[in-house]
Amino acid sequence: MKQSRKIIIAAVALLLTVILVLASCKRPGSSDEVVVVTDKNGVPVTDESGEAITVVLETEIVEITNENGEKVYDENGKVKTSVIYHSQNVKVPVTDSEGRFVTDKNGEIKSQLITVPPQVEKFSSVQYFTDPLGSTLFDGNGQPVTNIIEYTTGHADQGGNSANWGTTFGGSANDSYKGVAATPDGGCVAVFQTNSTDGTLQGIAKKDFSVPYIVLTKYDNTGRLKWQKVVGGGNSMIIDGIATDSEGNIALAGYTKSGSLGFQNYGDYDAVLFKLNSSGDVQWVKNFGGSMTDGFTSVCFAPDGGIVAAGLCASSDGSASSLGLGSGQSAALVVKFDASGNQIFAQKAGGSGDSFNGVSVASDGSIYAVGPFTSNTAFAGHGRADAGVAKFNSDGSVAWVKGYGGSQIENFHGITAVNDGCVIAGRSSSNDGDLAQLGNQGEYDAILVKFSSSGDIGWQNAFRGPKFDNFLSIKQLSDGSYVAAGCSASSTRDMRTVGNKGGKDGIIVTFNSSGIMTSVQGYGGTADDEFNSICVLSSGEFVACGSSLSANGDLVGTSAQSDGTNTVGMIAKFK
């Protein structure tokens, strides 16, 4: 019999706060858990005879399965397992605020049943909105733009979705998967940003690398890890965009202060673009910008083999001088490079306060980009921040720039080019303007909008609950339908079929070609979890990645687990 161990679980029974201390004696497949009920100071609660109140719970080691009954595997091809607790009712005496027993009219001590696991708890946090480079956004009064989000925590079971593979990656600092793209061999490649040198990052980082740094991970079609490589180095670097082509080449886009990548840094942050082969070896790296802050936040391959990157430019010198920005000005940015890394064109849209979060190229070479616009330069804004949607011709000239929004805040990250335009995905807190027919149903609703090739709204739809709902990535499937990934703190309305495990859950939502929702899946644990990128494999399955603060629910049995304060990267495959 193994050494007894103590597990503390908090619960509330009227005025009595109890802590359940679990001391377990394990045996294969299951164990008996002796639960001692204590008060908030750790003193055992006794009955009328002075005996400590205990209860025996049973735990069980189980293999994790998805909603279809299929086993869920990790990156090493092993079935994930979890220890589950079978709920029990514990009878405890009721006490007053001074710890004295409360009696009824007959002098009998009152009692109350509590359930283990404990009841769900509620908490809230303040969200600060930032631009693509991480700077806090301020309103017209100079106050930071914030939103208060309420969450719940409690017991979370794994499963309830079609995920048949999932893993985590990270260490003791904040880490996250930033993007994922399908590869021609049926697998995928994901880009990981880390501030850690321990955990699953042990031995990966080079001594001269400063945080944050970038790790590229390759998974085959079964989810097995094939290779992982560090990209870049020297000074800090952020990568926000990843794309692949039909030959397996990889493009990574972001921004950096590094001066050791084979080019002279222009000043502050430069926009940076990497091209790598299918083995993750760097073919070339290019920068763009000037003496101010410039960055790429999204990237895609063009039909001619070139690479298009989008983001923000705040420089008027260096390679950004061709944009014609004045000192102190900035604008949304699109740059195209050929397959060898030569710059073909650079083009701006909007003005100061505008940037692109997403970019996609159509089969005819035209470019669509989306992001937050606040300047009123390209169009008359509806409110505090609108979604700016732009189309560029294949030669880089601006075809049109359109605004989408209401009197509150819209922020769109996801975009996919289609035969007759583009579809954008993001979030909105407005119920007027372009959103009038949808009507906001919560703090933020997740929104999908179809634009025609001429810039007209074709259709729009909302995914919503009473809390925070957001789409961060979207892809079109071969049959013309769509899949979007993001997060939700809601448990009702459009989340009613899957509920909420606690905090924000990662969500995978499918829509038909007309934008009508066809399915929804949730993934996560009792803390905050979100997907920020999704890709469609050649098998038709989806792989989504992002970050997690949970160590339970769908995150049990994974390689790296969050301490509840710092995130780890999470990635999973769905049918």
Coordinates of C-alpha atoms in Angstrom, one line a residue:
M1 CA 0.0 0.0 0.0
K2 CA 1.4 3.3 -1.0
Q3 CA 2.1 6.2 1.4
S4 CA -1.1 8.1 2.3
R5 CA -1.4 11.5 0.7
K6 CA -3.6 14.5 1.4
I7 CA -5.7 16.3 -1.2
I8 CA -7.5 19.5 -0.1
I9 CA -10.9 20.2 -1.6
A10 CA -13.0 23.3 -0.5
A11 CA -16.8 23.3 -0.1
V12 CA -19.4 25.5 1.5
A13 CA -22.2 24.3 3.7
L14 CA -24.3 27.2 4.9
L15 CA -22.1 29.2 7.2
L16 CA -19.5 26.4 7.6
T17 CA -16.5 26.3 5.2
V18 CA -15.1 22.9 5.2
I19 CA -11.9 21.5 3.6
L20 CA -12.0 17.9 2.5
V21 CA -8.6 16.3 3.1
L22 CA -8.3 13.1 1.0
A23 CA -5.8 10.5 2.3
S24 CA -5.6 7.7 -0.3
C25 CA -4.5 4.1 -0.3
K26 CA -4.2 3.2 -4.0
R27 CA -4.7 -0.1 -5.7
P28 CA -4.7 -0.9 -9.4
G29 CA -7.6 0.7 -11.3
S30 CA -9.2 2.2 -8.2
S31 CA -8.6 3.4 -4.6
D32 CA -10.5 4.2 -1.4
E33 CA -10.2 7.8 -0.4
V34 CA -10.7 8.6 3.4
V35 CA -12.2 12.1 3.6
V36 CA -11.7 14.0 6.8
V37 CA -13.9 17.1 7.2
T38 CA -12.1 20.1 8.7
D39 CA -13.0 23.7 9.2
K40 CA -11.3 26.6 7.4
N41 CA -8.4 26.5 9.9
G42 CA -7.7 22.8 9.2
V43 CA -9.2 21.6 12.5
P44 CA -11.3 18.4 12.1
V45 CA -15.1 18.8 12.4
T46 CA -16.5 16.4 15.0
D47 CA -19.9 15.0 15.6
E48 CA -21.8 15.1 18.9
S49 CA -19.6 12.3 20.3
G50 CA -16.4 14.2 19.5
E51 CA -15.4 11.9 16.7
A52 CA -13.9 13.4 13.5
I53 CA -16.4 13.2 10.6
T54 CA -15.0 11.1 7.7
V55 CA -16.3 9.5 4.6
V56 CA -14.8 7.0 2.2
L57 CA -14.7 7.9 -1.5
E58 CA -13.7 5.7 -4.4
T59 CA -11.4 6.9 -7.2
E60 CA -10.9 5.1 -10.5
I61 CA -8.2 5.3 -13.1
V62 CA -9.8 5.4 -16.6
E63 CA -8.8 5.7 -20.2
I64 CA -9.9 9.0 -21.7
T65 CA -12.4 8.7 -24.6
N66 CA -14.2 11.3 -26.8
E67 CA -17.9 11.7 -27.3
N68 CA -17.8 8.9 -29.9
G69 CA -16.2 6.4 -27.4
E70 CA -12.9 6.6 -29.2
K71 CA -9.7 6.6 -27.1
V72 CA -7.8 9.9 -27.0
Y73 CA -4.0 9.7 -27.6
D74 CA -1.0 12.0 -26.8
E75 CA 1.9 13.1 -28.9
N76 CA 3.7 9.8 -28.2
G77 CA 0.8 7.6 -29.4
K78 CA -0.2 6.6 -25.8
V79 CA -3.8 6.5 -24.6
K80 CA -4.4 9.4 -22.1
T81 CA -5.6 8.4 -18.6
S82 CA -7.3 10.2 -15.8
V83 CA -8.2 9.6 -12.1
I84 CA -11.9 10.3 -11.5
Y85 CA -13.7 10.7 -8.1
H86 CA -17.1 9.2 -7.7
S87 CA -19.3 11.8 -6.0
Q88 CA -20.4 11.3 -2.4
N89 CA -22.6 13.2 0.0
V90 CA -21.0 14.2 3.3
K91 CA -23.1 15.0 6.3
V92 CA -21.7 17.9 8.3
P93 CA -23.0 19.9 11.3
V94 CA -24.0 23.5 10.8
T95 CA -22.1 26.0 12.8
D96 CA -22.4 29.8 13.3
S97 CA -19.7 32.3 12.5
E98 CA -17.9 31.5 15.7
G99 CA -17.8 27.8 15.1
R100 CA -20.6 26.8 17.5
F101 CA -23.1 24.2 16.6
V102 CA -26.5 25.4 15.5
T103 CA -29.5 23.6 17.0
D104 CA -33.1 23.3 16.2
K105 CA -36.1 24.0 18.5
N106 CA -35.6 20.5 20.1
G107 CA -32.0 21.1 20.9
E108 CA -30.8 18.8 18.1
I109 CA -27.7 19.9 16.1
K110 CA -28.6 20.8 12.6
S111 CA -26.8 19.1 9.7
Q112 CA -26.2 19.7 6.0
L113 CA -25.3 17.5 3.2
I114 CA -22.4 18.6 0.9
T115 CA -21.4 17.0 -2.3
V116 CA -17.8 16.0 -3.3
P117 CA -16.5 17.3 -5.8
P118 CA -17.3 20.8 -4.4
Q119 CA -19.8 23.2 -5.8
V120 CA -19.0 25.5 -8.7
E121 CA -17.5 28.8 -7.8
K122 CA -17.7 32.2 -9.6
F123 CA -15.0 34.8 -10.2
S124 CA -14.4 37.7 -12.5
S125 CA -11.4 39.3 -14.2
V126 CA -10.7 42.5 -16.1
Q127 CA -9.6 42.1 -19.7
Y128 CA -7.5 44.9 -21.2
F129 CA -7.7 45.3 -25.0
T130 CA -4.4 45.6 -26.9
D131 CA -3.3 46.2 -30.5
P132 CA -1.5 43.5 -32.5
L133 CA 1.8 44.5 -30.9
G134 CA 0.6 44.3 -27.4
S135 CA 0.0 48.0 -26.6
T136 CA -3.0 48.8 -24.5
L137 CA -5.9 50.5 -26.4
F138 CA -7.3 53.8 -24.9
D139 CA -10.7 55.4 -25.5
G140 CA -11.3 59.1 -26.3
N141 CA -11.0 60.0 -22.6
G142 CA -7.6 58.5 -22.3
Q143 CA -8.9 55.5 -20.3
P144 CA -7.8 51.9 -21.1
V145 CA -10.4 49.9 -23.0
T146 CA -11.4 47.1 -20.6
N147 CA -14.1 44.5 -20.2
I148 CA -15.1 42.7 -17.0
I149 CA -15.6 38.9 -17.6
E150 CA -17.3 36.6 -15.2
Y151 CA -16.2 32.9 -15.0
T152 CA -17.1 29.8 -13.1
T153 CA -14.8 27.1 -11.8
G154 CA -15.5 23.7 -10.5
H155 CA -15.2 20.0 -11.4
A156 CA -14.6 19.3 -15.1
D157 CA -14.8 16.0 -16.9
Q158 CA -12.8 15.3 -20.0
G159 CA -14.6 14.4 -23.3
G160 CA -17.9 15.6 -24.6
N161 CA -16.2 16.4 -27.9
S162 CA -14.8 14.5 -30.9
A163 CA -11.1 15.1 -30.0
N164 CA -9.1 11.9 -30.5
W165 CA -5.7 13.4 -29.9
G166 CA -4.5 16.2 -27.7
T167 CA -1.4 17.4 -25.9
T168 CA 0.2 20.4 -24.2
F169 CA 3.7 22.0 -24.4
G170 CA 5.3 24.4 -22.1
G171 CA 7.2 25.2 -18.8
S172 CA 6.8 27.3 -15.7
A173 CA 6.3 30.7 -17.6
N174 CA 3.6 31.9 -20.0
D175 CA 3.6 29.7 -23.2
S176 CA 1.2 29.4 -26.1
Y177 CA 0.7 27.9 -29.5
K178 CA 0.2 30.9 -31.8
G179 CA -0.8 29.1 -35.0
V180 CA -1.2 25.8 -36.9
A181 CA -1.2 24.9 -40.6
A182 CA -1.8 21.6 -42.4
T183 CA 1.0 19.9 -44.3
P184 CA 0.8 17.9 -47.5
D185 CA 1.7 14.6 -45.7
G186 CA -1.6 14.7 -43.8
G187 CA -0.1 16.1 -40.6
C188 CA 0.4 19.7 -39.4
V189 CA 3.0 22.1 -38.2
A190 CA 2.4 24.5 -35.3
V191 CA 4.3 27.5 -34.0
F192 CA 4.9 27.8 -30.3
Q193 CA 5.9 30.9 -28.4
T194 CA 7.6 30.4 -25.0
N195 CA 9.0 32.2 -22.1
S196 CA 10.2 29.0 -20.5
T197 CA 13.4 27.0 -20.5
D198 CA 12.1 24.1 -18.3
G199 CA 9.3 21.6 -18.5
T200 CA 8.9 20.2 -22.0
L201 CA 11.3 23.0 -23.2
Q202 CA 14.2 21.6 -21.2
G203 CA 17.2 21.5 -23.4
I204 CA 15.6 23.0 -26.4
A205 CA 16.6 26.7 -26.0
K206 CA 20.1 27.8 -26.8
K207 CA 22.1 29.6 -24.2
D208 CA 22.2 32.9 -26.2
F209 CA 18.5 33.1 -26.8
S210 CA 16.4 35.5 -24.8
V211 CA 12.7 35.1 -24.1
P212 CA 10.3 35.0 -25.7
Y213 CA 11.6 32.6 -28.3
I214 CA 9.9 30.4 -31.0
V215 CA 9.7 26.6 -31.3
L216 CA 8.3 25.0 -34.4
T217 CA 6.7 21.6 -33.9
K218 CA 5.7 19.0 -36.6
Y219 CA 3.1 16.3 -36.0
D220 CA 2.1 13.5 -38.3
N221 CA -1.4 12.5 -39.2
T222 CA -1.8 10.4 -36.1
G223 CA -0.6 13.2 -33.8
R224 CA 2.8 11.8 -33.1
L225 CA 5.5 14.5 -32.6
K226 CA 8.0 14.2 -35.6
W227 CA 10.4 17.0 -34.8
Q228 CA 10.7 20.4 -33.0
K229 CA 13.1 23.2 -33.8
V230 CA 13.9 26.6 -32.4
V231 CA 13.5 29.4 -34.9
G232 CA 15.4 32.7 -34.7
G233 CA 17.4 33.9 -31.7
G234 CA 19.3 36.8 -30.2
N235 CA 16.8 39.3 -29.0
S236 CA 13.1 38.8 -28.3
M237 CA 10.9 37.7 -31.2
I238 CA 7.1 37.3 -31.5
I239 CA 5.6 35.1 -34.2
D240 CA 1.9 35.4 -34.8
G241 CA 1.3 33.9 -38.3
I242 CA 2.0 30.6 -39.9
A243 CA 1.2 29.2 -43.4
T244 CA 2.2 26.3 -45.6
D245 CA 2.1 25.6 -49.3
S246 CA 1.5 22.5 -51.4
E247 CA 5.1 21.5 -51.2
G248 CA 5.3 21.7 -47.5
N249 CA 7.2 25.0 -47.3
I250 CA 6.5 27.0 -44.2
A251 CA 6.1 30.7 -43.7
L252 CA 6.3 32.4 -40.3
A253 CA 5.5 36.1 -39.7
G254 CA 5.9 38.3 -36.7
Y255 CA 8.2 41.0 -35.3
T256 CA 11.6 41.2 -33.7
K257 CA 14.4 43.3 -32.2
S258 CA 17.0 40.7 -33.1
G259 CA 20.1 41.8 -34.9
S260 CA 21.4 38.3 -35.4
L261 CA 19.1 37.0 -38.2
G262 CA 21.2 38.1 -41.1
F263 CA 19.9 41.6 -41.5
Q264 CA 20.4 45.0 -39.8
N265 CA 17.6 45.8 -37.5
Y266 CA 16.1 49.2 -38.5
G267 CA 15.3 50.4 -35.0
D268 CA 12.7 49.2 -32.6
Y269 CA 10.7 46.2 -33.6
D270 CA 11.0 45.2 -37.3
A271 CA 8.4 43.1 -39.1
V272 CA 10.0 39.7 -39.9
L273 CA 9.2 36.9 -42.3
F274 CA 10.8 33.4 -42.4
K275 CA 10.5 30.8 -45.1
L276 CA 11.4 27.3 -44.1
N277 CA 11.4 24.0 -46.0
S278 CA 9.2 21.0 -45.0
S279 CA 11.9 19.8 -42.5
G280 CA 11.8 23.1 -40.7
D281 CA 15.2 24.4 -42.0
V282 CA 15.3 28.2 -42.6
Q283 CA 15.6 29.0 -46.3
W284 CA 15.6 32.8 -45.9
V285 CA 14.5 35.5 -43.5
K286 CA 13.6 39.1 -44.4
N287 CA 12.6 42.2 -42.4
F288 CA 10.5 45.2 -43.1
G289 CA 10.2 48.5 -41.3
G290 CA 12.1 51.6 -40.0
S291 CA 13.1 53.2 -36.8
M292 CA 9.7 52.9 -35.1
T293 CA 7.6 49.8 -34.3
D294 CA 6.5 47.6 -37.2
G295 CA 5.2 44.1 -37.2
F296 CA 3.5 41.3 -39.2
T297 CA 0.6 39.5 -37.5
S298 CA -0.6 37.1 -40.3
V299 CA 0.8 35.4 -43.4
C300 CA -0.3 33.3 -46.3
F301 CA 1.1 31.8 -49.5
A302 CA -0.1 33.2 -52.9
P303 CA -0.9 31.1 -56.0
D304 CA 2.3 32.2 -57.7
G305 CA 4.5 30.9 -54.9
G306 CA 4.9 34.3 -53.3
I307 CA 4.2 35.1 -49.6
V308 CA 1.9 37.8 -48.4
A309 CA 2.2 39.2 -44.8
A310 CA 0.0 41.7 -43.1
G311 CA 0.2 43.8 -39.9
L312 CA 1.1 47.3 -38.8
C313 CA 3.6 49.9 -39.8
A314 CA 4.6 53.0 -37.7
S315 CA 7.8 53.9 -39.5
S316 CA 8.4 56.5 -42.2
D317 CA 12.0 55.5 -43.0
G318 CA 13.9 52.4 -43.8
S319 CA 12.1 50.0 -46.1
A320 CA 8.8 51.5 -45.0
S321 CA 9.6 54.9 -46.6
S322 CA 7.8 53.9 -49.8
L323 CA 4.5 53.9 -47.8
G324 CA 4.7 57.7 -47.4
L325 CA 3.7 57.8 -43.7
G326 CA 4.5 61.0 -41.8
S327 CA 6.4 61.2 -38.5
G328 CA 4.2 59.8 -35.8
Q329 CA 1.7 58.2 -38.2
S330 CA 0.9 54.5 -38.6
A331 CA -1.3 52.4 -40.8
A332 CA -2.4 48.8 -41.6
L333 CA 0.2 47.1 -43.7
V334 CA 0.4 44.4 -46.5
V335 CA 3.7 43.3 -48.0
K336 CA 4.3 40.7 -50.7
F337 CA 7.5 38.8 -51.3
D338 CA 8.4 36.4 -54.1
A339 CA 9.4 32.8 -53.5
S340 CA 13.1 33.9 -53.1
G341 CA 12.4 36.6 -50.6
N342 CA 12.5 39.6 -52.8
Q343 CA 10.0 42.3 -51.9
I344 CA 7.4 42.8 -54.7
F345 CA 5.3 45.5 -53.1
A346 CA 4.3 47.1 -49.8
Q347 CA 0.9 48.8 -49.4
K348 CA -0.9 50.6 -46.5
A349 CA -4.5 51.0 -45.6
G350 CA -6.2 53.4 -43.1
G351 CA -4.3 55.5 -40.7
S352 CA -3.0 55.7 -37.1
G353 CA -4.9 53.3 -34.9
D354 CA -5.5 50.8 -37.8
S355 CA -3.9 47.4 -38.3
F356 CA -4.5 44.0 -39.9
N357 CA -4.8 40.8 -37.8
G358 CA -5.5 38.4 -40.7
V359 CA -4.8 38.0 -44.4
S360 CA -5.8 35.5 -47.1
V361 CA -5.2 35.3 -50.8
A362 CA -7.8 34.2 -53.4
S363 CA -7.1 31.9 -56.3
D364 CA -6.9 35.0 -58.7
G365 CA -4.1 36.5 -56.5
S366 CA -6.3 39.2 -55.0
I367 CA -5.6 39.8 -51.3
Y368 CA -8.1 40.2 -48.4
A369 CA -7.2 41.5 -45.0
V370 CA -9.0 42.3 -41.8
G371 CA -8.3 44.0 -38.5
P372 CA -9.3 46.7 -36.0
F373 CA -9.7 50.2 -37.5
T374 CA -10.2 53.3 -35.2
S375 CA -8.8 56.2 -37.3
N376 CA -11.8 57.1 -39.6
T377 CA -9.2 57.5 -42.4
A378 CA -10.4 54.8 -44.7
F379 CA -14.1 55.1 -43.8
A380 CA -16.4 56.8 -41.3
G381 CA -16.3 54.6 -38.3
H382 CA -19.4 53.4 -36.5
G383 CA -18.0 53.4 -32.9
R384 CA -15.0 52.9 -30.7
A385 CA -13.4 50.3 -33.0
D386 CA -14.7 48.8 -36.2
A387 CA -13.6 45.8 -38.3
G388 CA -11.7 47.1 -41.3
V389 CA -11.9 44.8 -44.3
A390 CA -9.7 45.5 -47.3
K391 CA -9.2 44.0 -50.8
F392 CA -6.0 44.5 -52.7
N393 CA -5.5 43.6 -56.3
S394 CA -2.8 41.1 -57.2
D395 CA -0.4 44.0 -58.0
G396 CA -0.9 45.5 -54.5
S397 CA -3.2 48.4 -55.5
V398 CA -6.1 49.0 -53.1
A399 CA -9.4 47.8 -54.5
W400 CA -11.5 48.8 -51.6
V401 CA -11.6 49.2 -47.8
K402 CA -14.9 48.7 -45.9
G403 CA -15.9 49.1 -42.3
Y404 CA -18.1 46.8 -40.3
G405 CA -19.4 47.5 -36.9
G406 CA -21.7 49.4 -34.5
S407 CA -21.3 51.9 -31.7
Q408 CA -19.2 49.6 -29.5
I409 CA -16.1 47.5 -30.2
E410 CA -15.5 45.0 -33.1
N411 CA -12.3 43.1 -33.3
F412 CA -11.8 40.5 -36.1
H413 CA -8.7 38.2 -36.4
G414 CA -9.9 35.4 -38.8
I415 CA -10.3 35.6 -42.5
T416 CA -10.5 33.2 -45.4
A417 CA -10.6 34.1 -49.1
V418 CA -13.3 32.4 -51.1
N419 CA -14.3 32.3 -54.8
D420 CA -16.5 35.4 -54.6
G421 CA -15.0 37.4 -51.7
C422 CA -14.0 36.6 -48.2
V423 CA -15.4 35.5 -44.8
I424 CA -14.2 37.2 -41.6
A425 CA -14.5 36.0 -38.0
G426 CA -14.2 37.8 -34.8
R427 CA -16.2 39.4 -32.0
S428 CA -18.5 42.3 -31.4
S429 CA -20.2 44.1 -28.4
S430 CA -22.5 46.2 -30.6
N431 CA -26.2 45.7 -31.3
D432 CA -26.7 48.6 -33.8
G433 CA -25.1 49.7 -37.1
D434 CA -24.1 46.7 -39.2
L435 CA -25.0 44.4 -36.3
A436 CA -28.6 45.7 -35.9
Q437 CA -30.2 42.6 -37.4
L438 CA -28.1 40.3 -35.2
G439 CA -28.5 42.1 -31.9
N440 CA -25.8 41.5 -29.2
Q441 CA -26.8 38.8 -26.7
G442 CA -23.9 39.0 -24.3
E443 CA -20.7 40.7 -23.3
Y444 CA -19.2 39.9 -26.7
D445 CA -20.7 37.7 -29.4
A446 CA -18.6 35.7 -31.9
I447 CA -19.4 36.9 -35.4
L448 CA -19.1 35.5 -38.9
V449 CA -19.5 37.8 -42.0
K450 CA -19.4 37.1 -45.7
F451 CA -18.2 39.9 -48.0
S452 CA -18.5 39.8 -51.8
S453 CA -15.6 40.5 -54.1
S454 CA -17.0 44.0 -54.5
G455 CA -17.2 44.7 -50.7
D456 CA -20.9 44.1 -50.1
I457 CA -22.1 42.2 -47.1
G458 CA -23.5 38.9 -48.3
W459 CA -24.6 37.3 -45.0
Q460 CA -23.7 37.5 -41.3
N461 CA -24.3 35.3 -38.4
A462 CA -23.6 35.4 -34.6
F463 CA -22.5 32.7 -32.2
R464 CA -23.6 33.9 -28.8
G465 CA -24.2 33.3 -25.2
P466 CA -24.7 35.6 -22.2
K467 CA -20.9 35.8 -21.6
F468 CA -17.7 36.3 -23.6
D469 CA -17.7 34.6 -27.0
N470 CA -15.0 35.1 -29.6
F471 CA -13.7 33.6 -32.9
L472 CA -10.0 34.0 -33.7
S473 CA -9.6 31.8 -36.7
I474 CA -11.6 30.5 -39.7
K475 CA -11.1 28.1 -42.6
Q476 CA -13.2 27.0 -45.5
L477 CA -13.7 23.3 -46.2
S478 CA -13.7 21.6 -49.6
D479 CA -17.5 21.5 -49.7
G480 CA -17.8 25.3 -49.2
S481 CA -18.7 25.0 -45.5
Y482 CA -16.6 26.7 -42.7
V483 CA -15.0 25.9 -39.4
A484 CA -14.1 28.6 -36.8
A485 CA -12.1 28.3 -33.6
G486 CA -12.0 30.6 -30.6
C487 CA -13.3 30.6 -27.0
S488 CA -16.5 31.0 -25.0
A489 CA -17.3 31.7 -21.3
S490 CA -21.0 31.0 -21.9
S491 CA -22.9 27.8 -21.1
T492 CA -26.3 28.6 -22.6
R493 CA -27.9 29.7 -25.9
D494 CA -25.5 28.5 -28.6
M495 CA -23.3 26.7 -26.0
R496 CA -26.3 24.9 -24.5
T497 CA -25.6 21.6 -26.2
V498 CA -22.0 21.4 -24.8
G499 CA -22.2 23.6 -21.7
N500 CA -19.1 25.2 -20.1
K501 CA -16.4 23.4 -18.1
G502 CA -15.3 26.7 -16.3
G503 CA -13.7 29.9 -17.3
K504 CA -13.3 30.2 -21.1
D505 CA -13.4 27.0 -23.1
G506 CA -11.9 26.5 -26.5
I507 CA -14.6 26.1 -29.1
I508 CA -14.8 24.6 -32.6
V509 CA -17.9 25.7 -34.5
T510 CA -18.9 24.6 -38.0
F511 CA -21.2 26.5 -40.4
N512 CA -22.7 25.6 -43.8
S513 CA -21.9 27.6 -47.0
S514 CA -24.6 30.1 -46.1
G515 CA -23.2 30.8 -42.6
I516 CA -25.8 28.7 -40.7
M517 CA -24.3 26.9 -37.6
T518 CA -24.2 23.2 -37.9
S519 CA -22.2 22.0 -34.9
V520 CA -20.3 23.2 -31.8
Q521 CA -17.7 21.5 -29.6
G522 CA -16.1 22.7 -26.4
Y523 CA -12.6 21.8 -25.1
G524 CA -10.9 22.8 -21.8
G525 CA -11.0 22.6 -18.1
T526 CA -12.2 24.8 -15.2
A527 CA -9.8 27.7 -15.9
D528 CA -9.3 29.8 -19.1
D529 CA -8.6 27.9 -22.3
E530 CA -8.8 29.2 -25.8
F531 CA -8.0 28.3 -29.4
N532 CA -6.5 31.0 -31.5
S533 CA -5.8 29.0 -34.7
I534 CA -7.3 26.1 -36.7
C535 CA -6.4 24.2 -39.8
V536 CA -8.1 21.5 -41.9
L537 CA -6.1 18.3 -42.5
S538 CA -6.3 16.4 -45.8
S539 CA -8.4 13.8 -43.9
G540 CA -11.0 16.5 -43.3
E541 CA -10.2 16.5 -39.5
F542 CA -9.5 19.8 -37.7
V543 CA -6.5 20.7 -35.6
A544 CA -6.8 23.7 -33.3
C545 CA -4.2 25.2 -31.0
G546 CA -4.0 27.9 -28.4
S547 CA -3.3 28.2 -24.6
S548 CA -4.6 26.8 -21.4
L549 CA -4.7 27.6 -17.7
S550 CA -6.4 24.3 -16.8
A551 CA -5.0 21.0 -15.5
N552 CA -8.2 19.1 -15.5
G553 CA -11.1 18.3 -17.9
D554 CA -9.7 17.7 -21.4
L555 CA -6.2 18.7 -20.2
V556 CA -5.7 15.7 -17.9
G557 CA -2.9 13.3 -18.8
T558 CA -1.0 15.9 -20.9
S559 CA 2.7 16.5 -21.0
A560 CA 2.7 20.0 -19.5
Q561 CA 0.1 21.4 -17.2
S562 CA -0.6 24.9 -16.1
D563 CA -0.1 26.0 -12.5
G564 CA -3.2 28.1 -12.8
T565 CA -1.3 31.4 -13.2
N566 CA 0.9 30.8 -16.3
T567 CA -0.5 29.3 -19.5
V568 CA 0.8 26.3 -21.4
G569 CA 0.2 25.7 -25.1
M570 CA -2.5 23.2 -26.0
I571 CA -3.3 21.5 -29.3
A572 CA -5.9 18.9 -30.2
K573 CA -7.5 17.2 -33.2
F574 CA -11.2 17.0 -33.9
K575 CA -13.5 15.2 -36.3

